[in-house]
Coordinates of C-alpha atoms in Angstrom, one line a residue:
M1 CA 5.9 3.3 -31.5
K2 CA 3.3 1.0 -30.5
I3 CA 3.2 -2.6 -28.7
K4 CA 3.5 -5.7 -30.5
S5 CA 3.4 -7.9 -27.8
L6 CA 2.7 -8.5 -24.0
E7 CA 3.7 -11.6 -22.3
T8 CA 3.3 -12.7 -18.4
F9 CA 5.6 -14.5 -16.5
C10 CA 3.4 -15.6 -13.2
N11 CA 3.3 -17.9 -10.6
Q12 CA 1.2 -18.1 -7.9
Y13 CA 3.0 -15.3 -5.4
I14 CA 4.4 -12.8 -8.7
G15 CA 4.3 -12.3 -11.3
F16 CA 5.3 -10.4 -14.5
V17 CA 4.7 -8.3 -17.4
R18 CA 7.3 -8.1 -20.5
V19 CA 6.1 -5.3 -23.6
T20 CA 7.3 -5.5 -26.2
T21 CA 7.4 -2.6 -29.1
D22 CA 7.2 -2.9 -32.8
G23 CA 10.9 -1.4 -32.8
G24 CA 12.4 -4.6 -30.3
S25 CA 12.3 -2.0 -27.1
Q26 CA 11.0 -3.8 -24.0
G27 CA 10.5 -2.9 -20.8
W28 CA 9.3 -5.1 -17.8
G29 CA 6.5 -4.3 -15.1
Q30 CA 5.4 -6.1 -11.9
V31 CA 1.7 -7.4 -11.8
S32 CA 1.6 -8.8 -7.5
T33 CA 2.4 -10.4 -5.0
Y34 CA 0.4 -12.6 -4.6
N35 CA -2.5 -14.6 -6.3
A36 CA -0.2 -13.7 -9.4
D37 CA -1.9 -16.2 -11.9
I38 CA -5.1 -15.1 -11.7
T39 CA -3.8 -11.2 -12.0
C40 CA -2.4 -12.2 -15.5
D41 CA -5.0 -14.0 -16.2
I42 CA -7.2 -10.7 -16.0
F43 CA -4.5 -8.9 -17.6
H44 CA -4.9 -11.3 -20.5
R45 CA -8.1 -11.0 -20.6
Q46 CA -8.7 -7.5 -19.7
V47 CA -5.9 -5.6 -20.3
A48 CA -3.8 -6.4 -22.8
K49 CA -7.2 -6.2 -25.8
W50 CA -6.9 -3.1 -25.4
S51 CA -2.9 -2.3 -25.1
L52 CA -1.7 -4.4 -28.5
G53 CA -1.6 -2.0 -31.2
A54 CA -1.8 1.3 -28.5
E55 CA 1.1 4.3 -28.5
A56 CA 3.9 2.9 -25.6
L57 CA 4.9 6.3 -24.7
D58 CA 0.9 7.1 -24.4
I59 CA 1.2 5.8 -20.9
D60 CA -1.3 8.0 -19.2
A61 CA -3.6 7.7 -21.8
L62 CA -3.6 3.8 -22.6
V63 CA -4.3 3.2 -18.7
A64 CA -6.8 5.4 -17.8
L65 CA -8.4 4.3 -21.0
I66 CA -8.6 0.7 -19.1
P67 CA -10.7 1.0 -16.7
E68 CA -13.5 2.9 -18.6
R69 CA -14.3 0.0 -21.2
E70 CA -13.3 -2.9 -18.5
H71 CA -15.5 -1.1 -15.2
K72 CA -17.8 -4.2 -14.1
F73 CA -15.0 -5.9 -13.6
P74 CA -14.2 -7.0 -10.0
G75 CA -11.0 -3.5 -9.6
S76 CA -8.7 -4.9 -7.5
Y77 CA -8.0 -7.5 -9.6
L78 CA -8.0 -5.4 -12.3
M79 CA -5.8 -2.4 -11.0
R80 CA -3.2 -4.7 -9.7
A81 CA -2.7 -6.2 -14.0
I82 CA -3.0 -2.1 -14.9
T83 CA -0.6 -2.2 -12.4
G84 CA 1.7 -4.7 -14.5
L85 CA 1.0 -2.4 -17.4
D86 CA 1.9 1.2 -16.5
T87 CA 5.3 -0.2 -14.4
A88 CA 6.4 -1.6 -18.0
L89 CA 6.0 1.1 -19.7
W90 CA 7.7 3.3 -17.5
D91 CA 10.8 1.0 -17.6
L92 CA 10.0 0.8 -21.0
R93 CA 10.2 4.9 -21.3
G94 CA 13.4 4.6 -18.4
K95 CA 15.3 2.9 -20.9
L96 CA 15.2 4.3 -24.0
E97 CA 15.5 8.2 -22.6
K98 CA 18.4 7.1 -20.8
K99 CA 17.0 7.8 -17.2
S100 CA 16.0 6.5 -14.5
V101 CA 11.9 6.3 -13.6
C102 CA 12.8 8.9 -10.4
E103 CA 14.6 11.4 -13.2
L104 CA 11.5 10.3 -15.4
L105 CA 9.5 12.1 -12.5
G106 CA 11.2 14.9 -11.8
G107 CA 13.0 13.2 -8.5
Y108 CA 15.7 14.9 -7.0
R109 CA 15.7 13.0 -3.5
K110 CA 19.3 10.9 -3.2
R111 CA 17.7 9.5 0.1
L112 CA 14.5 8.6 1.5
P113 CA 13.7 8.1 5.3
A114 CA 13.0 4.1 6.0
Y115 CA 11.2 2.8 8.3
A116 CA 10.8 -0.9 9.8
S117 CA 7.7 -3.1 10.0
T118 CA 6.9 -6.1 12.2
Y119 CA 4.6 -9.0 10.5
M120 CA 2.4 -10.2 12.6
G121 CA 2.5 -11.6 16.1
D122 CA 2.1 -15.1 16.5
R123 CA 2.4 -17.6 19.3
Q124 CA 5.3 -20.6 18.2
G125 CA 8.2 -18.2 19.5
G126 CA 8.0 -15.7 16.9
L127 CA 6.1 -12.2 17.9
S128 CA 4.5 -13.9 20.6
S129 CA 5.2 -11.3 23.6
K130 CA 5.1 -7.5 24.2
E131 CA 8.3 -7.9 25.1
A132 CA 9.2 -9.8 22.0
Y133 CA 8.2 -7.0 19.9
A134 CA 9.8 -4.3 22.3
D135 CA 13.8 -5.9 21.9
F136 CA 12.6 -6.6 17.8
A137 CA 12.3 -2.9 17.9
R138 CA 15.8 -2.6 20.0
H139 CA 17.2 -4.7 17.2
C140 CA 16.2 -2.5 13.7
F141 CA 16.9 0.2 16.2
D142 CA 20.9 -0.9 16.3
L143 CA 20.3 -2.0 12.4
G144 CA 20.1 2.0 11.6
Y145 CA 16.2 2.4 11.1
R146 CA 14.5 5.4 13.4
A147 CA 10.9 4.8 13.5
F148 CA 8.9 1.0 13.8
K149 CA 5.6 -0.8 12.6
V150 CA 3.6 -2.8 14.5
H151 CA 1.4 -5.0 13.2
G152 CA 0.1 -6.7 16.2
W153 CA -1.7 -10.7 16.4
S154 CA -4.4 -11.2 14.6
E155 CA -6.7 -12.2 17.4
G156 CA -7.6 -8.8 17.9
N157 CA -8.0 -8.7 21.8
A158 CA -8.3 -5.2 22.2
R159 CA -6.0 -5.0 25.8
E160 CA -3.7 -7.3 24.9
E161 CA -2.9 -4.2 21.7
A162 CA -2.7 -1.5 23.8
E163 CA -0.7 -3.3 26.4
N164 CA 1.9 -4.0 23.5
V165 CA 1.4 -0.2 21.9
L166 CA 2.6 1.2 25.2
H167 CA 5.2 -1.0 26.1
V168 CA 6.9 -0.5 22.9
A169 CA 6.7 2.9 23.4
A170 CA 8.5 2.8 27.2
A171 CA 11.3 0.8 25.5
V172 CA 12.4 2.3 22.6
G173 CA 9.5 5.1 22.6
D174 CA 12.4 8.1 23.1
R175 CA 14.1 7.0 19.7
M176 CA 12.8 6.0 17.7
T177 CA 8.8 6.9 15.5
L178 CA 5.8 4.3 16.3
M179 CA 3.1 3.6 14.2
L180 CA 0.7 0.8 14.9
D181 CA -1.1 -0.8 12.3
P182 CA -4.2 -3.7 13.5
A183 CA -4.3 -4.5 9.7
C184 CA -8.2 -4.9 10.3
E185 CA -8.0 -6.5 13.2
L186 CA -9.6 -5.2 15.5
R187 CA -13.4 -6.3 16.3
T188 CA -15.5 -3.4 16.5
F189 CA -15.3 0.1 17.5
A190 CA -15.1 0.6 20.8
D191 CA -11.8 -2.0 20.5
A192 CA -10.6 0.5 18.2
L193 CA -11.3 3.4 20.4
Y194 CA -10.1 1.6 22.9
V195 CA -6.2 1.2 21.3
G196 CA -6.8 4.3 19.9
R197 CA -6.5 6.4 23.5
A198 CA -2.9 3.8 24.1
C199 CA -1.9 5.1 21.1
D200 CA -2.5 8.7 22.2
E201 CA -0.8 7.9 25.8
A202 CA 2.4 6.8 24.2
G203 CA 2.5 9.4 21.2
Y204 CA 2.3 7.4 18.3
F205 CA 3.2 9.1 14.7
W206 CA -0.2 7.3 13.5
Y207 CA -2.7 4.8 13.7
E208 CA -3.6 2.5 10.7
D209 CA -6.3 0.7 9.4
P210 CA -7.5 -0.1 13.0
F211 CA -11.1 -2.2 12.7
R212 CA -12.8 -5.0 11.0
D213 CA -14.2 -2.3 8.0
G214 CA -11.9 -3.6 6.0
G215 CA -10.4 0.1 5.8
T216 CA -13.8 1.2 4.0
S217 CA -15.6 2.5 6.4
A218 CA -15.1 7.0 5.6
F219 CA -18.4 7.4 8.5
A220 CA -16.8 5.0 11.1
H221 CA -12.7 6.3 10.5
R222 CA -14.0 9.9 10.9
R223 CA -16.1 9.6 14.1
L224 CA -12.7 8.1 14.9
R225 CA -10.7 10.4 14.6
E226 CA -12.8 13.2 16.1
K227 CA -12.2 11.3 19.0
L228 CA -8.3 10.5 19.0
K229 CA -5.2 12.9 19.2
T230 CA -3.3 10.4 16.5
P231 CA -3.3 10.7 13.0
L232 CA -5.4 8.0 10.9
L233 CA -3.5 6.5 7.9
I234 CA -6.3 4.8 6.3
T235 CA -6.9 3.9 2.4
E236 CA -4.9 1.5 1.6
H237 CA -7.8 -0.4 0.8
V238 CA -10.1 2.1 -1.6
R239 CA -9.0 1.7 -4.7
G240 CA -8.5 4.5 -7.3
V241 CA -7.9 8.2 -7.2
E242 CA -12.1 9.3 -7.0
P243 CA -12.8 7.1 -3.8
K244 CA -9.6 8.1 -2.1
A245 CA -10.7 11.8 -2.6
D246 CA -13.8 10.8 -1.6
F247 CA -12.6 9.2 1.9
V248 CA -10.5 12.8 2.0
L249 CA -12.9 15.5 1.8
A250 CA -14.9 13.0 4.0
G251 CA -12.3 13.7 7.1
G252 CA -12.5 9.5 7.0
T253 CA -8.3 10.3 7.0
D254 CA -5.8 12.5 8.1
M255 CA -3.6 10.4 5.6
L256 CA -3.3 9.1 2.2
R257 CA -1.9 5.3 1.6
V258 CA -0.8 4.9 -1.8
D259 CA 0.9 1.4 -3.6
P260 CA 1.7 1.3 -7.2
E261 CA 0.8 -2.4 -6.8
Y262 CA -3.1 -2.7 -5.9
D263 CA -3.2 1.1 -7.4
M264 CA -2.9 0.8 -11.5
G265 CA 1.1 1.5 -10.7
I266 CA 3.0 4.1 -11.5
T267 CA 0.8 6.8 -13.2
G268 CA -2.0 5.7 -10.5
A269 CA 0.4 6.5 -7.1
M270 CA 1.3 9.7 -8.5
K271 CA -2.1 11.4 -9.4
H272 CA -2.7 10.2 -5.2
A273 CA 0.3 11.8 -4.2
H274 CA -0.6 14.5 -6.2
L275 CA -4.6 14.8 -4.6
A276 CA -3.0 13.9 -0.8
E277 CA -0.1 17.1 -1.3
A278 CA -3.5 19.6 -2.8
F279 CA -4.9 19.1 0.4

């Protein structure tokens, strides 16, 4: 069964890929949640040309081959483009075998834990204060969530971020698991250390992408990790299984972050999951 055609349906914000085989079977995959028009263009120029005529169910071999041939192309957008192909092929396989992708992967769970995650704070009446964050955490608890992740403000004010960490913990920390993701907005190592010590004091479950290296310096995060009790969750912005393995081996994180949209689809996500499990 070979891939006969590949189509994209994109605007700036979201895109989809449709794979059609020579037998008429189809699978759909998602490309990206932002700059999807750029990703779709890369898909047609860099991914589709290597995929047409390939065996549709040889997913791992096909996905692994594209980066080898296109290694000079910008990695982030290329991996998002590959995601569209990969998820479409898994969708196709599931339809042919009349199974969910979960079943194809050997999944057995019927329930999964979930946490509520805030957007970045603002000054227009949304999450504009530590009190607003605490109120929202209580609201999420009432909705049934038992874990809550804070994204602070974009100013990178370490003192305000630390106060927010402690205030939310005082409000709901006795009944909710708490996490912090400054989204790489803290300016310096010292700022990241200051806020991280607040996480230690408040008993946060993880501390994610603290400062403005973009979440890519294994050395800096290893030094931070040595000075904190709160586990670090890094590698959202590290692409590919080899660089993530490097990050772990260098001692830069306690947990790995994986996203099928960024990390070469379901195939890539499973490789990263197995990597984390091995360590």
